[in-house]
Amino acid sequence: GESVGLHLPTLSVQEGDNSIINCAYSNSASDYFIWYKQESGKGPQFIIDIRSNMDKRQGQRVTVLLNKTVKHLSLQIAATQPGDSAVYFCALQTYGNNRLAFGKGNQVVVIP
Amino acid sequence: DTEVTQTPKHLVMGMTNKKSLKCEQHMGHRAMYWYKQKAKKPPELMFVYSYEKLSINESVPSRFSPECPNSSLLNLHLHALQPEDSALYLCASSQDNRGVYQPQHFGDGTRLSIL
């Protein structure tokens, strides 16, 4: 099966600082990458995605970086806010396959 | 608010009960999914329906029985569950990802407790 992992289990960040969450993957056939945010008591919420033909994509306060050479994905959150406290999952997919491979998850705690 | 609606939000049932979880989406998605999520773990895929046909069953025990009555609805019928089946059950939908790059959208789940 796929091996998808995150480097840091918990990230504590001061409000207003930037956050970086990392994700390493092993399946080089993966060509679609997604970040989800899961708040307590809720389902995973789509944040941003990126295809393998790109190395960077920006959204509102979030940026996803993809390095296919070293099979590494990261999510950057600018000016972290208390509402960003959640568990963040990276997820991978391969074209033609409905299966998502989730990473283990990374807890982000924002300190006011 | 999520565009995938799941009911009920909470369910407590005995091991001999029969109950059903329901999921509805009106985004025109043709792929729908059931996941099981334990505390502090990522979601685990159970079933995938594509164009109302079961396309993936991840070796789920027969005490879980999925049903897709139409393109907007997905049910999960439960019978003779075990305590270890207590978890958050998530429904998701997407355009059929076999041909496009589109994310899955999740509901907020049903928190299931087996007594």
mmCIF file with all atom_site columns, C-alpha atoms in Angstrom:
data_model
loop_
_atom_site.group_PDB
_atom_site.id
_atom_site.type_symbol
_atom_site.label_atom_id
_atom_site.label_alt_id
_atom_site.label_comp_id
_atom_site.label_asym_id
_atom_site.label_entity_id
_atom_site.label_seq_id
_atom_site.pdbx_PDB_ins_code
_atom_site.Cartn_x
_atom_site.Cartn_y
_atom_site.Cartn_z
_atom_site.occupancy
_atom_site.B_iso_or_equiv
_atom_site.pdbx_formal_charge
_atom_site.auth_seq_id
_atom_site.auth_comp_id
_atom_site.auth_asym_id
_atom_site.auth_atom_id
_atom_site.pdbx_PDB_model_num
ATOM 1   C CA . GLY A 1 1   ? 0.000   0.000  0.000   1.00 0.00 ? 1   GLY A CA 1
ATOM 2   C CA . GLU A 1 2   ? 0.930   3.641  -0.114  1.00 0.00 ? 2   GLU A CA 1
ATOM 3   C CA . SER A 1 3   ? 3.037   5.185  2.578   1.00 0.00 ? 3   SER A CA 1
ATOM 4   C CA . VAL A 1 4   ? 2.062   8.736  3.337   1.00 0.00 ? 4   VAL A CA 1
ATOM 5   C CA . GLY A 1 5   ? 3.499   10.430 6.381   1.00 0.00 ? 5   GLY A CA 1
ATOM 6   C CA . LEU A 1 6   ? 3.807   13.733 8.113   1.00 0.00 ? 6   LEU A CA 1
ATOM 7   C CA . HIS A 1 7   ? 7.028   14.917 9.768   1.00 0.00 ? 7   HIS A CA 1
ATOM 8   C CA . LEU A 1 8   ? 5.532   16.663 12.849  1.00 0.00 ? 8   LEU A CA 1
ATOM 9   C CA . PRO A 1 9   ? 2.631   15.239 14.850  1.00 0.00 ? 9   PRO A CA 1
ATOM 10  C CA . THR A 1 10  ? 1.794   18.532 16.612  1.00 0.00 ? 10  THR A CA 1
ATOM 11  C CA . LEU A 1 11  ? 2.625   22.077 15.669  1.00 0.00 ? 11  LEU A CA 1
ATOM 12  C CA . SER A 1 12  ? 2.152   24.903 18.173  1.00 0.00 ? 12  SER A CA 1
ATOM 13  C CA . VAL A 1 13  ? 2.241   28.320 16.579  1.00 0.00 ? 13  VAL A CA 1
ATOM 14  C CA . GLN A 1 14  ? 1.781   31.832 17.877  1.00 0.00 ? 14  GLN A CA 1
ATOM 15  C CA . GLU A 1 15  ? -1.179  33.718 16.485  1.00 0.00 ? 15  GLU A CA 1
ATOM 16  C CA . GLY A 1 16  ? -0.033  35.850 13.590  1.00 0.00 ? 16  GLY A CA 1
ATOM 17  C CA . ASP A 1 17  ? 2.966   33.693 12.740  1.00 0.00 ? 17  ASP A CA 1
ATOM 18  C CA . ASN A 1 18  ? 3.221   31.516 9.653   1.00 0.00 ? 18  ASN A CA 1
ATOM 19  C CA . SER A 1 19  ? 2.684   27.735 9.853   1.00 0.00 ? 19  SER A CA 1
ATOM 20  C CA . ILE A 1 20  ? 4.268   25.050 7.722   1.00 0.00 ? 20  ILE A CA 1
ATOM 21  C CA . ILE A 1 21  ? 2.984   21.479 7.631   1.00 0.00 ? 21  ILE A CA 1
ATOM 22  C CA . ASN A 1 22  ? 4.951   18.838 5.751   1.00 0.00 ? 22  ASN A CA 1
ATOM 23  C CA . CYS A 1 23  ? 3.979   15.577 4.107   1.00 0.00 ? 23  CYS A CA 1
ATOM 24  C CA . ALA A 1 24  ? 6.234   12.913 2.591   1.00 0.00 ? 24  ALA A CA 1
ATOM 25  C CA . TYR A 1 25  ? 4.863   10.325 0.194   1.00 0.00 ? 25  TYR A CA 1
ATOM 26  C CA . SER A 1 26  ? 6.237   7.220  -1.455  1.00 0.00 ? 26  SER A CA 1
ATOM 27  C CA . ASN A 1 27  ? 4.043   6.481  -4.479  1.00 0.00 ? 27  ASN A CA 1
ATOM 28  C CA . SER A 1 28  ? 5.613   8.215  -7.460  1.00 0.00 ? 28  SER A CA 1
ATOM 29  C CA . ALA A 1 29  ? 2.456   7.485  -9.498  1.00 0.00 ? 29  ALA A CA 1
ATOM 30  C CA . SER A 1 30  ? 0.493   9.979  -7.373  1.00 0.00 ? 30  SER A CA 1
ATOM 31  C CA . ASP A 1 31  ? -0.420  12.961 -9.478  1.00 0.00 ? 31  ASP A CA 1
ATOM 32  C CA . TYR A 1 32  ? -3.073  14.809 -7.505  1.00 0.00 ? 32  TYR A CA 1
ATOM 33  C CA . PHE A 1 33  ? -2.519  16.160 -4.004  1.00 0.00 ? 33  PHE A CA 1
ATOM 34  C CA . ILE A 1 34  ? -5.029  17.646 -1.592  1.00 0.00 ? 34  ILE A CA 1
ATOM 35  C CA . TRP A 1 35  ? -4.907  19.266 1.829   1.00 0.00 ? 35  TRP A CA 1
ATOM 36  C CA . TYR A 1 36  ? -7.840  18.880 4.215   1.00 0.00 ? 36  TYR A CA 1
ATOM 37  C CA . LYS A 1 37  ? -8.551  20.605 7.525   1.00 0.00 ? 37  LYS A CA 1
ATOM 38  C CA . GLN A 1 38  ? -10.568 18.778 10.159  1.00 0.00 ? 38  GLN A CA 1
ATOM 39  C CA . GLU A 1 39  ? -11.901 20.701 13.136  1.00 0.00 ? 39  GLU A CA 1
ATOM 40  C CA . SER A 1 40  ? -13.173 18.948 16.215  1.00 0.00 ? 40  SER A CA 1
ATOM 41  C CA . GLY A 1 41  ? -16.603 17.413 15.618  1.00 0.00 ? 41  GLY A CA 1
ATOM 42  C CA . LYS A 1 42  ? -16.559 18.061 11.877  1.00 0.00 ? 42  LYS A CA 1
ATOM 43  C CA . GLY A 1 43  ? -15.635 16.267 8.706   1.00 0.00 ? 43  GLY A CA 1
ATOM 44  C CA . PRO A 1 44  ? -12.508 17.002 6.649   1.00 0.00 ? 44  PRO A CA 1
ATOM 45  C CA . GLN A 1 45  ? -12.816 20.306 4.825   1.00 0.00 ? 45  GLN A CA 1
ATOM 46  C CA . PHE A 1 46  ? -11.098 20.840 1.486   1.00 0.00 ? 46  PHE A CA 1
ATOM 47  C CA . ILE A 1 47  ? -8.441  23.595 1.667   1.00 0.00 ? 47  ILE A CA 1
ATOM 48  C CA . ILE A 1 48  ? -6.392  23.474 -1.497  1.00 0.00 ? 48  ILE A CA 1
ATOM 49  C CA . ASP A 1 49  ? -5.197  21.042 -4.142  1.00 0.00 ? 49  ASP A CA 1
ATOM 50  C CA . ILE A 1 50  ? -2.378  20.773 -6.639  1.00 0.00 ? 50  ILE A CA 1
ATOM 51  C CA . ARG A 1 51  ? -1.692  18.623 -9.665  1.00 0.00 ? 51  ARG A CA 1
ATOM 52  C CA . SER A 1 52  ? 1.668   17.065 -10.370 1.00 0.00 ? 52  SER A CA 1
ATOM 53  C CA . ASN A 1 53  ? 2.320   19.385 -13.337 1.00 0.00 ? 53  ASN A CA 1
ATOM 54  C CA . MET A 1 54  ? 2.617   22.302 -10.882 1.00 0.00 ? 54  MET A CA 1
ATOM 55  C CA . ASP A 1 55  ? 5.038   22.981 -8.032  1.00 0.00 ? 55  ASP A CA 1
ATOM 56  C CA . LYS A 1 56  ? 3.194   25.793 -6.268  1.00 0.00 ? 56  LYS A CA 1
ATOM 57  C CA . ARG A 1 57  ? -0.374  26.938 -5.846  1.00 0.00 ? 57  ARG A CA 1
ATOM 58  C CA . GLN A 1 58  ? -1.759  29.747 -3.721  1.00 0.00 ? 58  GLN A CA 1
ATOM 59  C CA . GLY A 1 59  ? -5.133  30.289 -2.128  1.00 0.00 ? 59  GLY A CA 1
ATOM 60  C CA . GLN A 1 60  ? -6.402  32.684 0.482   1.00 0.00 ? 60  GLN A CA 1
ATOM 61  C CA . ARG A 1 61  ? -3.652  32.692 3.187   1.00 0.00 ? 61  ARG A CA 1
ATOM 62  C CA . VAL A 1 62  ? -2.558  29.195 2.124   1.00 0.00 ? 62  VAL A CA 1
ATOM 63  C CA . THR A 1 63  ? 0.134   27.988 -0.245  1.00 0.00 ? 63  THR A CA 1
ATOM 64  C CA . VAL A 1 64  ? 0.847   24.417 -1.270  1.00 0.00 ? 64  VAL A CA 1
ATOM 65  C CA . LEU A 1 65  ? 4.311   23.442 -2.502  1.00 0.00 ? 65  LEU A CA 1
ATOM 66  C CA . LEU A 1 66  ? 5.059   20.198 -4.309  1.00 0.00 ? 66  LEU A CA 1
ATOM 67  C CA . ASN A 1 67  ? 8.517   18.733 -4.833  1.00 0.00 ? 67  ASN A CA 1
ATOM 68  C CA . LYS A 1 68  ? 8.119   15.614 -6.920  1.00 0.00 ? 68  LYS A CA 1
ATOM 69  C CA . THR A 1 69  ? 11.832  14.896 -6.966  1.00 0.00 ? 69  THR A CA 1
ATOM 70  C CA . VAL A 1 70  ? 11.934  14.195 -3.252  1.00 0.00 ? 70  VAL A CA 1
ATOM 71  C CA . LYS A 1 71  ? 8.215   13.301 -3.006  1.00 0.00 ? 71  LYS A CA 1
ATOM 72  C CA . HIS A 1 72  ? 7.421   16.073 -0.572  1.00 0.00 ? 72  HIS A CA 1
ATOM 73  C CA . LEU A 1 73  ? 4.345   18.246 -0.129  1.00 0.00 ? 73  LEU A CA 1
ATOM 74  C CA . SER A 1 74  ? 3.887   21.178 2.222   1.00 0.00 ? 74  SER A CA 1
ATOM 75  C CA . LEU A 1 75  ? 1.107   23.508 3.306   1.00 0.00 ? 75  LEU A CA 1
ATOM 76  C CA . GLN A 1 76  ? 1.947   27.035 4.396   1.00 0.00 ? 76  GLN A CA 1
ATOM 77  C CA . ILE A 1 77  ? -0.587  29.078 6.334   1.00 0.00 ? 77  ILE A CA 1
ATOM 78  C CA . ALA A 1 78  ? 0.110   32.794 6.526   1.00 0.00 ? 78  ALA A CA 1
ATOM 79  C CA . ALA A 1 79  ? -0.753  34.867 9.611   1.00 0.00 ? 79  ALA A CA 1
ATOM 80  C CA . THR A 1 80  ? -2.157  31.905 11.516  1.00 0.00 ? 80  THR A CA 1
ATOM 81  C CA . GLN A 1 81  ? -5.406  32.592 13.349  1.00 0.00 ? 81  GLN A CA 1
ATOM 82  C CA . PRO A 1 82  ? -7.145  30.774 16.233  1.00 0.00 ? 82  PRO A CA 1
ATOM 83  C CA . GLY A 1 83  ? -9.640  29.391 13.711  1.00 0.00 ? 83  GLY A CA 1
ATOM 84  C CA . ASP A 1 84  ? -6.786  27.548 12.015  1.00 0.00 ? 84  ASP A CA 1
ATOM 85  C CA . SER A 1 85  ? -6.464  25.214 15.011  1.00 0.00 ? 85  SER A CA 1
ATOM 86  C CA . ALA A 1 86  ? -7.335  21.797 13.618  1.00 0.00 ? 86  ALA A CA 1
ATOM 87  C CA . VAL A 1 87  ? -5.899  18.546 12.314  1.00 0.00 ? 87  VAL A CA 1
ATOM 88  C CA . TYR A 1 88  ? -4.508  18.843 8.798   1.00 0.00 ? 88  TYR A CA 1
ATOM 89  C CA . PHE A 1 89  ? -4.342  15.842 6.460   1.00 0.00 ? 89  PHE A CA 1
ATOM 90  C CA . CYS A 1 90  ? -2.521  15.550 3.181   1.00 0.00 ? 90  CYS A CA 1
ATOM 91  C CA . ALA A 1 91  ? -4.162  13.177 0.700   1.00 0.00 ? 91  ALA A CA 1
ATOM 92  C CA . LEU A 1 92  ? -2.936  11.723 -2.568  1.00 0.00 ? 92  LEU A CA 1
ATOM 93  C CA . GLN A 1 93  ? -4.680  10.355 -5.590  1.00 0.00 ? 93  GLN A CA 1
ATOM 94  C CA . THR A 1 94  ? -3.682  8.811  -8.899  1.00 0.00 ? 94  THR A CA 1
ATOM 95  C CA . TYR A 1 95  ? -5.428  9.683  -12.165 1.00 0.00 ? 95  TYR A CA 1
ATOM 96  C CA . GLY A 1 96  ? -8.033  7.053  -12.990 1.00 0.00 ? 96  GLY A CA 1
ATOM 97  C CA . ASN A 1 97  ? -8.408  5.870  -9.398  1.00 0.00 ? 97  ASN A CA 1
ATOM 98  C CA . ASN A 1 98  ? -11.065 7.007  -6.919  1.00 0.00 ? 98  ASN A CA 1
ATOM 99  C CA . ARG A 1 99  ? -8.985  6.067  -3.881  1.00 0.00 ? 99  ARG A CA 1
ATOM 100 C CA . LEU A 1 100 ? -7.501  8.750  -1.642  1.00 0.00 ? 100 LEU A CA 1
ATOM 101 C CA . ALA A 1 101 ? -4.418  7.894  0.414   1.00 0.00 ? 101 ALA A CA 1
ATOM 102 C CA . PHE A 1 102 ? -4.421  10.005 3.579   1.00 0.00 ? 102 PHE A CA 1
ATOM 103 C CA . GLY A 1 103 ? -1.437  11.009 5.637   1.00 0.00 ? 103 GLY A CA 1
ATOM 104 C CA . LYS A 1 104 ? -1.473  10.409 9.388   1.00 0.00 ? 104 LYS A CA 1
ATOM 105 C CA . GLY A 1 105 ? -2.533  13.959 10.242  1.00 0.00 ? 105 GLY A CA 1
ATOM 106 C CA . ASN A 1 106 ? -0.866  16.899 11.929  1.00 0.00 ? 106 ASN A CA 1
ATOM 107 C CA . GLN A 1 107 ? -2.429  18.771 14.847  1.00 0.00 ? 107 GLN A CA 1
ATOM 108 C CA . VAL A 1 108 ? -1.987  22.551 14.657  1.00 0.00 ? 108 VAL A CA 1
ATOM 109 C CA . VAL A 1 109 ? -2.526  24.483 17.887  1.00 0.00 ? 109 VAL A CA 1
ATOM 110 C CA . VAL A 1 110 ? -2.661  28.267 17.652  1.00 0.00 ? 110 VAL A CA 1
ATOM 111 C CA . ILE A 1 111 ? -1.582  30.109 20.790  1.00 0.00 ? 111 ILE A CA 1
ATOM 112 C CA . PRO A 1 112 ? -3.408  33.441 21.221  1.00 0.00 ? 112 PRO A CA 1
ATOM 113 C CA . ASP B 2 1   ? -21.779 24.598 6.091   1.00 0.00 ? 1   ASP B CA 1
ATOM 114 C CA . THR B 2 2   ? -20.951 21.376 4.309   1.00 0.00 ? 2   THR B CA 1
ATOM 115 C CA . GLU B 2 3   ? -22.725 20.544 1.042   1.00 0.00 ? 3   GLU B CA 1
ATOM 116 C CA . VAL B 2 4   ? -22.816 16.883 1.990   1.00 0.00 ? 4   VAL B CA 1
ATOM 117 C CA . THR B 2 5   ? -25.483 16.249 4.620   1.00 0.00 ? 5   THR B CA 1
ATOM 118 C CA . GLN B 2 6   ? -25.357 13.265 6.934   1.00 0.00 ? 6   GLN B CA 1
ATOM 119 C CA . THR B 2 7   ? -28.019 12.049 9.339   1.00 0.00 ? 7   THR B CA 1
ATOM 120 C CA . PRO B 2 8   ? -28.176 11.335 12.159  1.00 0.00 ? 8   PRO B CA 1
ATOM 121 C CA . LYS B 2 9   ? -25.294 13.275 13.718  1.00 0.00 ? 9   LYS B CA 1
ATOM 122 C CA . HIS B 2 10  ? -25.124 10.854 16.637  1.00 0.00 ? 10  HIS B CA 1
ATOM 123 C CA . LEU B 2 11  ? -26.318 7.264  16.971  1.00 0.00 ? 11  LEU B CA 1
ATOM 124 C CA . VAL B 2 12  ? -26.168 4.881  19.895  1.00 0.00 ? 12  VAL B CA 1
ATOM 125 C CA . MET B 2 13  ? -27.204 1.313  19.224  1.00 0.00 ? 13  MET B CA 1
ATOM 126 C CA . GLY B 2 14  ? -26.998 -2.124 20.741  1.00 0.00 ? 14  GLY B CA 1
ATOM 127 C CA . MET B 2 15  ? -25.239 -4.998 19.059  1.00 0.00 ? 15  MET B CA 1
ATOM 128 C CA . THR B 2 16  ? -28.525 -6.593 18.000  1.00 0.00 ? 16  THR B CA 1
ATOM 129 C CA . ASN B 2 17  ? -30.069 -3.452 16.520  1.00 0.00 ? 17  ASN B CA 1
ATOM 130 C CA . LYS B 2 18  ? -30.541 -2.563 12.879  1.00 0.00 ? 18  LYS B CA 1
ATOM 131 C CA . LYS B 2 19  ? -30.056 1.047  11.880  1.00 0.00 ? 19  LYS B CA 1
ATOM 132 C CA . SER B 2 20  ? -29.167 3.079  8.808   1.00 0.00 ? 20  SER B CA 1
ATOM 133 C CA . LEU B 2 21  ? -26.926 6.065  8.171   1.00 0.00 ? 21  LEU B CA 1
ATOM 134 C CA . LYS B 2 22  ? -27.956 8.486  5.446   1.00 0.00 ? 22  LYS B CA 1
ATOM 135 C CA . CYS B 2 23  ? -26.029 10.841 3.206   1.00 0.00 ? 23  CYS B CA 1
ATOM 136 C CA . GLU B 2 24  ? -27.268 13.351 0.649   1.00 0.00 ? 24  GLU B CA 1
ATOM 137 C CA . GLN B 2 25  ? -25.560 15.666 -1.816  1.00 0.00 ? 25  GLN B CA 1
ATOM 138 C CA . HIS B 2 26  ? -26.952 18.004 -4.468  1.00 0.00 ? 26  HIS B CA 1
ATOM 139 C CA . MET B 2 27  ? -23.753 18.975 -6.238  1.00 0.00 ? 27  MET B CA 1
ATOM 140 C CA . GLY B 2 28  ? -24.379 16.653 -9.174  1.00 0.00 ? 28  GLY B CA 1
ATOM 141 C CA . HIS B 2 29  ? -21.505 14.432 -8.116  1.00 0.00 ? 29  HIS B CA 1
ATOM 142 C CA . ARG B 2 30  ? -21.528 10.901 -9.516  1.00 0.00 ? 30  ARG B CA 1
ATOM 143 C CA . ALA B 2 31  ? -19.100 9.278  -7.061  1.00 0.00 ? 31  ALA B CA 1
ATOM 144 C CA . MET B 2 32  ? -19.995 8.777  -3.394  1.00 0.00 ? 32  MET B CA 1
ATOM 145 C CA . TYR B 2 33  ? -17.953 7.271  -0.602  1.00 0.00 ? 33  TYR B CA 1
ATOM 146 C CA . TRP B 2 34  ? -18.222 5.858  2.906   1.00 0.00 ? 34  TRP B CA 1
ATOM 147 C CA . TYR B 2 35  ? -15.287 6.220  5.289   1.00 0.00 ? 35  TYR B CA 1
ATOM 148 C CA . LYS B 2 36  ? -14.708 5.121  8.866   1.00 0.00 ? 36  LYS B CA 1
ATOM 149 C CA . GLN B 2 37  ? -12.605 7.317  11.137  1.00 0.00 ? 37  GLN B CA 1
ATOM 150 C CA . LYS B 2 38  ? -11.283 6.433  14.563  1.00 0.00 ? 38  LYS B CA 1
ATOM 151 C CA . ALA B 2 39  ? -10.124 9.118  16.984  1.00 0.00 ? 39  ALA B CA 1
ATOM 152 C CA . LYS B 2 40  ? -6.854  10.804 15.987  1.00 0.00 ? 40  LYS B CA 1
ATOM 153 C CA . LYS B 2 41  ? -6.580  8.695  12.819  1.00 0.00 ? 41  LYS B CA 1
ATOM 154 C CA . PRO B 2 42  ? -7.143  9.499  9.143   1.00 0.00 ? 42  PRO B CA 1
ATOM 155 C CA . PRO B 2 43  ? -10.346 8.363  7.415   1.00 0.00 ? 43  PRO B CA 1
ATOM 156 C CA . GLU B 2 44  ? -10.324 4.777  6.117   1.00 0.00 ? 44  GLU B CA 1
ATOM 157 C CA . LEU B 2 45  ? -12.157 4.035  2.903   1.00 0.00 ? 45  LEU B CA 1
ATOM 158 C CA . MET B 2 46  ? -14.999 1.501  3.133   1.00 0.00 ? 46  MET B CA 1
ATOM 159 C CA . PHE B 2 47  ? -17.044 1.746  -0.073  1.00 0.00 ? 47  PHE B CA 1
ATOM 160 C CA . VAL B 2 48  ? -17.140 3.693  -3.333  1.00 0.00 ? 48  VAL B CA 1
ATOM 161 C CA . TYR B 2 49  ? -20.149 4.105  -5.587  1.00 0.00 ? 49  TYR B CA 1
ATOM 162 C CA . SER B 2 50  ? -19.632 5.393  -9.100  1.00 0.00 ? 50  SER B CA 1
ATOM 163 C CA . TYR B 2 51  ? -22.721 6.207  -11.178 1.00 0.00 ? 51  TYR B CA 1
ATOM 164 C CA . GLU B 2 52  ? -24.853 4.417  -8.563  1.00 0.00 ? 52  GLU B CA 1
ATOM 165 C CA . LYS B 2 53  ? -22.891 1.190  -8.886  1.00 0.00 ? 53  LYS B CA 1
ATOM 166 C CA . LEU B 2 54  ? -20.630 -0.218 -6.192  1.00 0.00 ? 54  LEU B CA 1
ATOM 167 C CA . SER B 2 55  ? -17.102 0.031  -7.571  1.00 0.00 ? 55  SER B CA 1
ATOM 168 C CA . ILE B 2 56  ? -14.942 -0.492 -4.482  1.00 0.00 ? 56  ILE B CA 1
ATOM 169 C CA . ASN B 2 57  ? -15.523 -2.559 -1.330  1.00 0.00 ? 57  ASN B CA 1
ATOM 170 C CA . GLU B 2 58  ? -12.454 -2.464 0.881   1.00 0.00 ? 58  GLU B CA 1
ATOM 171 C CA . SER B 2 59  ? -13.124 -5.915 2.373   1.00 0.00 ? 59  SER B CA 1
ATOM 172 C CA . VAL B 2 60  ? -15.677 -4.476 4.779   1.00 0.00 ? 60  VAL B CA 1
ATOM 173 C CA . PRO B 2 61  ? -17.539 -6.985 7.006   1.00 0.00 ? 61  PRO B CA 1
ATOM 174 C CA . SER B 2 62  ? -21.021 -7.890 5.796   1.00 0.00 ? 62  SER B CA 1
ATOM 175 C CA . ARG B 2 63  ? -22.604 -6.320 8.883   1.00 0.00 ? 63  ARG B CA 1
ATOM 176 C CA . PHE B 2 64  ? -22.126 -3.062 6.915   1.00 0.00 ? 64  PHE B CA 1
ATOM 177 C CA . SER B 2 65  ? -24.327 -2.916 3.821   1.00 0.00 ? 65  SER B CA 1
ATOM 178 C CA . PRO B 2 66  ? -24.184 0.103  1.505   1.00 0.00 ? 66  PRO B CA 1
ATOM 179 C CA . GLU B 2 67  ? -26.954 1.235  -0.797  1.00 0.00 ? 67  GLU B CA 1
ATOM 180 C CA . CYS B 2 68  ? -27.149 3.984  -3.408  1.00 0.00 ? 68  CYS B CA 1
ATOM 181 C CA . PRO B 2 69  ? -30.826 4.566  -4.271  1.00 0.00 ? 69  PRO B CA 1
ATOM 182 C CA . ASN B 2 70  ? -30.043 7.403  -6.685  1.00 0.00 ? 70  ASN B CA 1
ATOM 183 C CA . SER B 2 71  ? -27.244 9.777  -7.627  1.00 0.00 ? 71  SER B CA 1
ATOM 184 C CA . SER B 2 72  ? -27.908 12.082 -4.657  1.00 0.00 ? 72  SER B CA 1
ATOM 185 C CA . LEU B 2 73  ? -28.379 9.566  -1.858  1.00 0.00 ? 73  LEU B CA 1
ATOM 186 C CA . LEU B 2 74  ? -26.144 7.064  -0.131  1.00 0.00 ? 74  LEU B CA 1
ATOM 187 C CA . ASN B 2 75  ? -27.134 4.817  2.763   1.00 0.00 ? 75  ASN B CA 1
ATOM 188 C CA . LEU B 2 76  ? -25.166 2.557  5.067   1.00 0.00 ? 76  LEU B CA 1
ATOM 189 C CA . HIS B 2 77  ? -27.236 -0.183 6.695   1.00 0.00 ? 77  HIS B CA 1
ATOM 190 C CA . LEU B 2 78  ? -25.928 -1.501 9.989   1.00 0.00 ? 78  LEU B CA 1
ATOM 191 C CA . HIS B 2 79  ? -26.734 -4.842 11.609  1.00 0.00 ? 79  HIS B CA 1
ATOM 192 C CA . ALA B 2 80  ? -25.178 -6.823 14.455  1.00 0.00 ? 80  ALA B CA 1
ATOM 193 C CA . LEU B 2 81  ? -22.318 -4.379 14.934  1.00 0.00 ? 81  LEU B CA 1
ATOM 194 C CA . GLN B 2 82  ? -19.478 -4.897 17.370  1.00 0.00 ? 82  GLN B CA 1
ATOM 195 C CA . PRO B 2 83  ? -18.112 -2.448 19.960  1.00 0.00 ? 83  PRO B CA 1
ATOM 196 C CA . GLU B 2 84  ? -15.011 -1.926 17.805  1.00 0.00 ? 84  GLU B CA 1
ATOM 197 C CA . ASP B 2 85  ? -17.277 -0.508 15.102  1.00 0.00 ? 85  ASP B CA 1
ATOM 198 C CA . SER B 2 86  ? -17.781 2.599  17.233  1.00 0.00 ? 86  SER B CA 1
ATOM 199 C CA . ALA B 2 87  ? -16.334 5.452  15.179  1.00 0.00 ? 87  ALA B CA 1
ATOM 200 C CA . LEU B 2 88  ? -17.136 8.516  13.096  1.00 0.00 ? 88  LEU B CA 1
ATOM 201 C CA . TYR B 2 89  ? -18.660 7.484  9.761   1.00 0.00 ? 89  TYR B CA 1
ATOM 202 C CA . LEU B 2 90  ? -18.029 9.978  7.009   1.00 0.00 ? 90  LEU B CA 1
ATOM 203 C CA . CYS B 2 91  ? -19.717 10.310 3.667   1.00 0.00 ? 91  CYS B CA 1
ATOM 204 C CA . ALA B 2 92  ? -18.027 12.079 0.760   1.00 0.00 ? 92  ALA B CA 1
ATOM 205 C CA . SER B 2 93  ? -18.820 12.854 -2.838  1.00 0.00 ? 93  SER B CA 1
ATOM 206 C CA . SER B 2 94  ? -16.923 13.940 -5.931  1.00 0.00 ? 94  SER B CA 1
ATOM 207 C CA . GLN B 2 95  ? -17.197 14.115 -9.647  1.00 0.00 ? 95  GLN B CA 1
ATOM 208 C CA . ASP B 2 96  ? -16.152 10.689 -10.852 1.00 0.00 ? 96  ASP B CA 1
ATOM 209 C CA . ASN B 2 97  ? -12.398 11.080 -10.332 1.00 0.00 ? 97  ASN B CA 1
ATOM 210 C CA . ARG B 2 98  ? -11.464 8.511  -12.899 1.00 0.00 ? 98  ARG B CA 1
ATOM 211 C CA . GLY B 2 99  ? -11.520 11.203 -15.538 1.00 0.00 ? 99  GLY B CA 1
ATOM 212 C CA . VAL B 2 100 ? -10.982 14.516 -13.759 1.00 0.00 ? 100 VAL B CA 1
ATOM 213 C CA . TYR B 2 101 ? -8.934  16.020 -10.952 1.00 0.00 ? 101 TYR B CA 1
ATOM 214 C CA . GLN B 2 102 ? -11.542 17.064 -8.408  1.00 0.00 ? 102 GLN B CA 1
ATOM 215 C CA . PRO B 2 103 ? -11.452 16.780 -4.615  1.00 0.00 ? 103 PRO B CA 1
ATOM 216 C CA . GLN B 2 104 ? -13.785 14.736 -2.512  1.00 0.00 ? 104 GLN B CA 1
ATOM 217 C CA . HIS B 2 105 ? -16.160 16.791 -0.339  1.00 0.00 ? 105 HIS B CA 1
ATOM 218 C CA . PHE B 2 106 ? -17.006 15.409 3.077   1.00 0.00 ? 106 PHE B CA 1
ATOM 219 C CA . GLY B 2 107 ? -19.990 15.620 5.357   1.00 0.00 ? 107 GLY B CA 1
ATOM 220 C CA . ASP B 2 108 ? -19.609 16.134 9.100   1.00 0.00 ? 108 ASP B CA 1
ATOM 221 C CA . GLY B 2 109 ? -20.216 12.468 9.808   1.00 0.00 ? 109 GLY B CA 1
ATOM 222 C CA . THR B 2 110 ? -22.318 10.316 12.087  1.00 0.00 ? 110 THR B CA 1
ATOM 223 C CA . ARG B 2 111 ? -20.789 9.588  15.482  1.00 0.00 ? 111 ARG B CA 1
ATOM 224 C CA . LEU B 2 112 ? -21.696 5.923  16.114  1.00 0.00 ? 112 LEU B CA 1
ATOM 225 C CA . SER B 2 113 ? -21.473 4.253  19.520  1.00 0.00 ? 113 SER B CA 1
ATOM 226 C CA . ILE B 2 114 ? -22.107 0.523  19.922  1.00 0.00 ? 114 ILE B CA 1
ATOM 227 C CA . LEU B 2 115 ? -23.133 -0.621 23.384  1.00 0.00 ? 115 LEU B CA 1
#
